Amino acid sequence: MLKNEDFIQEFVEEARDHLENFERILLHDLADIGAEQINDAFRAIHSIKGTAGFFGLDQIVAIAHAMETILDFVNRKKVTFSDAEIDLLLEARDRLNVLVNDVKHSDSYPIEDILARLELTAADFTNQAGQQAVPVAIEQPQLSSHFFAVFDFNLKIQEQIAAFRKTGYHIYGIEMALTDDFLSHSGGSCAITANLTSVAKVLVMISPNGEPLNVDDLKAGKYNHQLILILAASILEASLFIQVLGVPANAVNVLPEDSQSDVLAPALETGSDDDGHNAMPMERGATEINEGAESLRVNVKLLDDLMNMASELVLARNRLLTLLEPEKKRIPGLPPVLANVDRLTSSIQEKIMLTRMQPVGTLFNRYPRLIRDLSKKLNKKLELKIEGGEVELDKSILEGLSDPLVHLVRNAADHGIESAAQRQQQGKNEIATITLKASYEGSVVNIEVGDDGSGLDFARIATIARNKKLYPENEPNRFSEKELIEVLFNPGFSTADRLSEVSGRGVGLDVVRTNLDKLGGSIDIASQPGRGTTIKLTMPLTVSIIQSLVVASNGIKMVIPQADVQETIKLKNTARDQQIEAINGKYFYRLRNQLLPVVYLSELWNPDQSGRIAQDHKIVVLKLGSLRFGLLVEVLIGNEETLIKPLPGILKACGIYSGLTIMGDGKVAPILDIAGIARKMALVSDSQPQTQRNHSEQPVAAADNSEDFVLFRASGTEILALNIALIKRIDKIKKSELAHIGERTYINRGNQPLPVIRPEDYLAINRGADDGDDYYVITPKGVPIGILATEIIENVHFEPVLDSRQCTMPGTLGAAVCDEKMILIINLYTLLEAVEADHGEVRDDESALV
Amino acid sequence: MMKVLSFKSGNNLYGIETRYVKEINRQPEITALPLAPEVVAGFLNLRGQVVSLLDFEKLLGCPTDHPKKHAIVLKKEPGEVDVMALLVEQATDVIDVPEALCEPPTPYLANEYGATIKMIAKLEQQLLIIIDKENLFEVFSLNKTRC
């Protein structure tokens, strides 16, 4: 007997909130669950029961009731609670959740099993409580126990009830359906009203949605064909009262005499604030407004519409400002008006975006339950740490994150964390920690899922990658960590044999990345062998409007998201180190003594820029994760708020645009995809995803195995090479900056000592005079160590054909010939291993890569 | 009777059924983008909506160097993602074409751009080539959800 679709929907939403609260309470540590928490849990379930009963959702009522009984024991009879009961209650909560989510068919779900178990527990409790009390709630007629929750038992009503009771009145709740049948049977609304008022004093009369009704209107027939709910006092006994009114017996409920009884207690105790939850939506809304409540429920669709309109408003404003700019001087009084419109538009848009912001905590709070369940299932002791729950994100982004986070948390628990026995062996805390952490960084939010497990097993990943032919033709020892991490995102890696074969990670990571791409986010993985893995998601704060930098090159305006911009530099052509320098057709700029690779924006579509040296260009320094590079543009136009329009399908293949926008002048302009540009210009070495896909479809015979290397010299004459993909930065330093402590050498890097090594100490190469004053420190990614070079020769892009017969020197991959020079390619892993062995540390994982 | 918007492009008179047409933009402000596919003439702003503008002659594979002035904005069909427009030399009139005047394209035209022609109408002064919008997009697999 569903009465009203809208109200049912309201009920569903409220019930979900209550269930969420309930779960959160029960997920506290057992010791922390005090009387107050139990009371809160009880109230949540009670509210659901009340409203569900009103809608005739009997199954929901039955489960909620049984849950209440158990909670009641704990609360009042001081029966002790154990883990088993919490499990049972959580399970019951899940069942309720299912029923609530499919509320229209909730009666068709089988619930006998859970009811039986709940009752069994209740019976146990009865015994524990010494059998002095049979559960009170069970004795009561179900209908009456929930019926009265609809009414607002404010103080006035309570006083009236008390007064009537003193003089021997009974208090009845009447559910009167003014159907045609009933009306004709009882002689019309007039007669019904007369009947009612003759035998009873009406205390409250409301519609099912909580609106107050009055007796005169009832008489006038205004409520015909409606359902009305009446709280009335009468001296008649129930049976007689029913007869007089001519309503069915089950439409009249008796308010229990004892107002401290279970039924009303929670509602009465908690006062009108909580009544809001028990009662119908309209009534609650009214209560909130009366009390000047701080929040209000608003339809999301409405907010979405508002947001779209605000976005369009920003565009219109931009246009208006551009158009009227020349008129500012001509029309007196125009500038302040424009400034006002400008300011107001921005703040309207900003505030509307804020309405959609929700704390990440609402999302994070779903995971304690997952961890609890996983902990039982996997038989591992897990603890979840949540940090930064107050960080806010746009609602749609938050929703989109839910599934990826489940994936990642599951992965962490399943694959990242070792078994309890293993942890003990390694001297780790038996209880493993999984961390969910959110933090702001500029206009993005970082969300980290970390574990303190074993870290990625790169050797294993390499084996699987090889077995699955995700990297045909490649020698296993040529995988870099970065490449191996990239392998994890390969769909071929993640789907097959996930549990049996993969003891590392990778379950569904490709799906995670796809989902994040859609939200405009990105994913990074960092792993420390033996210490754990951290997966970092970088998400935009909001969806459609971004702060951006407008630039122009070749007369084309383009938009760079401000979040990607680190700084802008105007080139002066005076100072020598203020210029762009070319190495082998690639350009570099010395930014505070660091080499910043730069690309001409126009180079993207017109690759031939040879011999071109920028004179009056501007460098936009961009950051992309750990990578920094400069984009050379001719004109910096300025900052603008930009509304992102989705990228048309025909532009997707270009790879350098992430979307389009409409500028203040009404023209369309592209938003640059910084990651895409970095890929296109080979600034990063992750062309793997594409080549992988090609390989899996058809093995490509002549795969391009060219890579970028930095050629450098140690003190000797040999030319050494290191893959650029492995390098974080290269610094030029003076000899005086080298500090020696014992056998070791350090430099000062950001007030931290950074150990530096000389390759010649670990490789069988010549040792030179070492009398120069300038050194370079090459810092590989992910390792706090620097490699000392006396000379950086150049960057080269070539395919190393390794001849391992000529050179089997440990610490190298072999020798190769590049531009008729013999070069020695360093195997960073074995080199670092040798270093660490020397420094007395043991890292076991990478040995497998050799 | 078929309602057809006629337009000149290259050396021919073409027509597209008005049911596919949303509006004609006679002064499109076009932003051309580097690296875009060749058939893409650029993008324009239609009251806050981004429209992808395709060069009609390049679509047909018979580009001329006649100046192209008008953009015919097409209605977005169910299942299509982006709003598309055709850049043509000049949009002329909406005319009623009696079916009796129409003939299907002959095989003689098949290897040219036959698939993109729906009908050829024998107007008094000139032949009117009525394009098959669906096939036109199909042939170039444009505006599909995955393209």
mmCIF file of C-alpha atoms in Angstrom, chain A residues 403-545:
data_model
loop_
_atom_site.group_PDB
_atom_site.id
_atom_site.type_symbol
_atom_site.label_atom_id
_atom_site.label_comp_id
_atom_site.label_asym_id
_atom_site.label_seq_id
_atom_site.Cartn_x
_atom_site.Cartn_y
_atom_site.Cartn_z
ATOM 1 C CA ASP A 403 34.151 2.700 -7.034
ATOM 2 C CA PRO A 404 37.809 3.361 -7.807
ATOM 3 C CA LEU A 405 38.495 3.725 -4.095
ATOM 4 C CA VAL A 406 36.762 0.444 -3.318
ATOM 5 C CA HIS A 407 39.016 -1.160 -5.896
ATOM 6 C CA LEU A 408 42.118 0.363 -4.421
ATOM 7 C CA VAL A 409 41.259 -0.357 -0.803
ATOM 8 C CA ARG A 410 40.447 -3.935 -1.695
ATOM 9 C CA ASN A 411 43.695 -4.266 -3.599
ATOM 10 C CA ALA A 412 45.639 -2.852 -0.697
ATOM 11 C CA ALA A 413 44.070 -5.257 1.761
ATOM 12 C CA ASP A 414 44.196 -8.269 -0.495
ATOM 13 C CA HIS A 415 47.493 -7.916 -2.313
ATOM 14 C CA GLY A 416 49.377 -5.146 -0.609
ATOM 15 C CA ILE A 417 49.208 -6.393 2.953
ATOM 16 C CA GLU A 418 51.048 -9.577 3.825
ATOM 17 C CA SER A 419 49.539 -12.331 5.894
ATOM 18 C CA ALA A 420 49.708 -11.906 9.641
ATOM 19 C CA ALA A 421 52.349 -14.648 9.878
ATOM 20 C CA GLN A 422 54.545 -12.969 7.288
ATOM 21 C CA ARG A 423 54.236 -9.673 9.043
ATOM 22 C CA GLN A 424 55.308 -11.220 12.303
ATOM 23 C CA GLN A 425 58.281 -12.832 10.633
ATOM 24 C CA GLN A 426 59.374 -9.486 9.287
ATOM 25 C CA GLY A 427 58.969 -7.881 12.659
ATOM 26 C CA LYS A 428 56.146 -5.657 11.519
ATOM 27 C CA ASN A 429 53.156 -4.688 13.554
ATOM 28 C CA GLU A 430 50.658 -7.500 13.312
ATOM 29 C CA ILE A 431 47.924 -4.993 12.642
ATOM 30 C CA ALA A 432 48.351 -3.635 9.161
ATOM 31 C CA THR A 433 47.404 -0.064 8.406
ATOM 32 C CA ILE A 434 45.601 1.168 5.355
ATOM 33 C CA THR A 435 45.508 4.924 5.047
ATOM 34 C CA LEU A 436 42.997 7.057 3.221
ATOM 35 C CA LYS A 437 44.225 10.596 3.041
ATOM 36 C CA ALA A 438 42.982 13.696 1.281
ATOM 37 C CA SER A 439 44.766 17.005 0.938
ATOM 38 C CA TYR A 440 44.599 20.161 -1.136
ATOM 39 C CA GLU A 441 47.343 21.050 -3.536
ATOM 40 C CA GLY A 442 46.643 24.191 -5.520
ATOM 41 C CA SER A 443 43.422 23.662 -7.384
ATOM 42 C CA VAL A 444 43.591 19.922 -7.152
ATOM 43 C CA VAL A 445 42.917 17.470 -4.389
ATOM 44 C CA ASN A 446 45.229 14.586 -3.745
ATOM 45 C CA ILE A 447 43.725 11.409 -2.441
ATOM 46 C CA GLU A 448 46.085 8.729 -1.277
ATOM 47 C CA VAL A 449 45.419 5.116 -0.576
ATOM 48 C CA GLY A 450 48.413 3.789 1.277
ATOM 49 C CA ASP A 451 49.272 0.512 2.919
ATOM 50 C CA ASP A 452 52.204 -0.631 4.999
ATOM 51 C CA GLY A 453 52.459 -3.936 3.222
ATOM 52 C CA SER A 454 55.204 -5.479 1.186
ATOM 53 C CA GLY A 455 55.286 -2.999 -1.666
ATOM 54 C CA LEU A 456 55.140 -3.891 -5.311
ATOM 55 C CA ASP A 457 56.917 -7.047 -6.286
ATOM 56 C CA PHE A 458 58.602 -5.742 -9.394
ATOM 57 C CA ALA A 459 60.282 -9.014 -10.189
ATOM 58 C CA ARG A 460 56.956 -10.729 -10.208
ATOM 59 C CA ILE A 461 55.370 -8.046 -12.313
ATOM 60 C CA ALA A 462 58.206 -8.311 -14.796
ATOM 61 C CA THR A 463 57.724 -12.075 -14.994
ATOM 62 C CA ILE A 464 54.033 -11.723 -15.593
ATOM 63 C CA ALA A 465 54.560 -8.974 -18.123
ATOM 64 C CA ARG A 466 56.944 -11.247 -19.947
ATOM 65 C CA ASN A 467 54.700 -14.302 -19.717
ATOM 66 C CA LYS A 468 51.751 -12.417 -20.963
ATOM 67 C CA LYS A 469 53.821 -10.873 -23.682
ATOM 68 C CA LEU A 470 52.880 -7.390 -22.640
ATOM 69 C CA TYR A 471 56.385 -6.423 -23.674
ATOM 70 C CA PRO A 472 57.454 -8.670 -26.487
ATOM 71 C CA GLU A 473 61.052 -8.391 -27.640
ATOM 72 C CA ASN A 474 62.081 -6.517 -24.527
ATOM 73 C CA GLU A 475 64.695 -7.925 -22.279
ATOM 74 C CA PRO A 476 63.369 -8.191 -18.761
ATOM 75 C CA ASN A 477 66.231 -6.307 -17.243
ATOM 76 C CA ARG A 478 65.371 -3.336 -19.328
ATOM 77 C CA PHE A 479 62.164 -2.650 -17.496
ATOM 78 C CA SER A 480 62.320 0.410 -15.369
ATOM 79 C CA GLU A 481 60.142 0.641 -12.284
ATOM 80 C CA LYS A 482 58.131 3.242 -14.063
ATOM 81 C CA GLU A 483 57.553 0.944 -16.976
ATOM 82 C CA LEU A 484 56.583 -1.883 -14.685
ATOM 83 C CA ILE A 485 54.086 0.320 -12.901
ATOM 84 C CA GLU A 486 52.707 1.189 -16.287
ATOM 85 C CA VAL A 487 52.262 -2.511 -16.949
ATOM 86 C CA LEU A 488 49.877 -2.670 -14.006
ATOM 87 C CA PHE A 489 47.467 -0.474 -15.927
ATOM 88 C CA ASN A 490 47.449 -2.798 -18.886
ATOM 89 C CA PRO A 491 44.038 -4.416 -19.217
ATOM 90 C CA GLY A 492 45.744 -7.657 -20.183
ATOM 91 C CA PHE A 493 47.640 -7.631 -16.943
ATOM 92 C CA SER A 494 44.744 -7.055 -14.696
ATOM 93 C CA THR A 495 41.971 -9.267 -15.935
ATOM 94 C CA ALA A 496 43.441 -12.705 -16.231
ATOM 95 C CA ASP A 497 44.205 -15.077 -13.367
ATOM 96 C CA ARG A 498 44.169 -12.259 -10.981
ATOM 97 C CA LEU A 499 44.232 -14.092 -7.749
ATOM 98 C CA SER A 500 46.109 -17.211 -8.552
ATOM 99 C CA GLU A 501 48.988 -15.766 -10.417
ATOM 100 C CA VAL A 502 49.360 -12.180 -9.378
ATOM 101 C CA SER A 503 50.640 -11.719 -5.924
ATOM 102 C CA GLY A 504 51.414 -8.141 -6.690
ATOM 103 C CA ARG A 505 48.696 -5.755 -7.623
ATOM 104 C CA GLY A 506 46.823 -4.839 -10.701
ATOM 105 C CA VAL A 507 43.276 -5.950 -10.208
ATOM 106 C CA GLY A 508 41.247 -3.649 -12.332
ATOM 107 C CA LEU A 509 43.709 -0.792 -12.291
ATOM 108 C CA ASP A 510 42.964 -0.131 -15.924
ATOM 109 C CA VAL A 511 39.339 0.384 -14.985
ATOM 110 C CA VAL A 512 40.347 2.686 -12.166
ATOM 111 C CA ARG A 513 42.427 4.787 -14.504
ATOM 112 C CA THR A 514 39.653 4.978 -17.092
ATOM 113 C CA ASN A 515 37.209 6.143 -14.450
ATOM 114 C CA LEU A 516 39.603 8.770 -13.192
ATOM 115 C CA ASP A 517 40.300 9.990 -16.698
ATOM 116 C CA LYS A 518 36.620 10.659 -17.095
ATOM 117 C CA LEU A 519 36.644 12.805 -13.983
ATOM 118 C CA GLY A 520 39.708 14.686 -15.117
ATOM 119 C CA GLY A 521 41.927 13.020 -12.546
ATOM 120 C CA SER A 522 45.111 11.038 -12.717
ATOM 121 C CA ILE A 523 46.767 8.229 -10.796
ATOM 122 C CA ASP A 524 50.302 7.643 -9.591
ATOM 123 C CA ILE A 525 51.797 4.697 -7.807
ATOM 124 C CA ALA A 526 54.753 4.791 -5.485
ATOM 125 C CA SER A 527 56.119 1.716 -3.803
ATOM 126 C CA GLN A 528 58.798 1.010 -1.266
ATOM 127 C CA PRO A 529 59.821 -2.587 -0.989
ATOM 128 C CA GLY A 530 58.913 -3.924 2.401
ATOM 129 C CA ARG A 531 57.301 -0.701 3.482
ATOM 130 C CA GLY A 532 54.213 -0.492 1.407
ATOM 131 C CA THR A 533 52.541 1.059 -1.560
ATOM 132 C CA THR A 534 50.878 4.420 -1.954
ATOM 133 C CA ILE A 535 48.483 5.161 -4.731
ATOM 134 C CA LYS A 536 47.903 8.820 -5.306
ATOM 135 C CA LEU A 537 44.862 10.114 -7.114
ATOM 136 C CA THR A 538 44.937 13.701 -8.234
ATOM 137 C CA MET A 539 41.487 15.132 -8.764
ATOM 138 C CA PRO A 540 40.261 18.538 -9.874
ATOM 139 C CA LEU A 541 38.290 20.385 -7.205
ATOM 140 C CA THR A 542 35.351 21.157 -9.378
ATOM 141 C CA VAL A 543 34.082 20.155 -12.707
ATOM 142 C CA SER A 544 33.355 22.752 -15.216
ATOM 143 C CA ILE A 545 34.990 26.097 -14.491
#
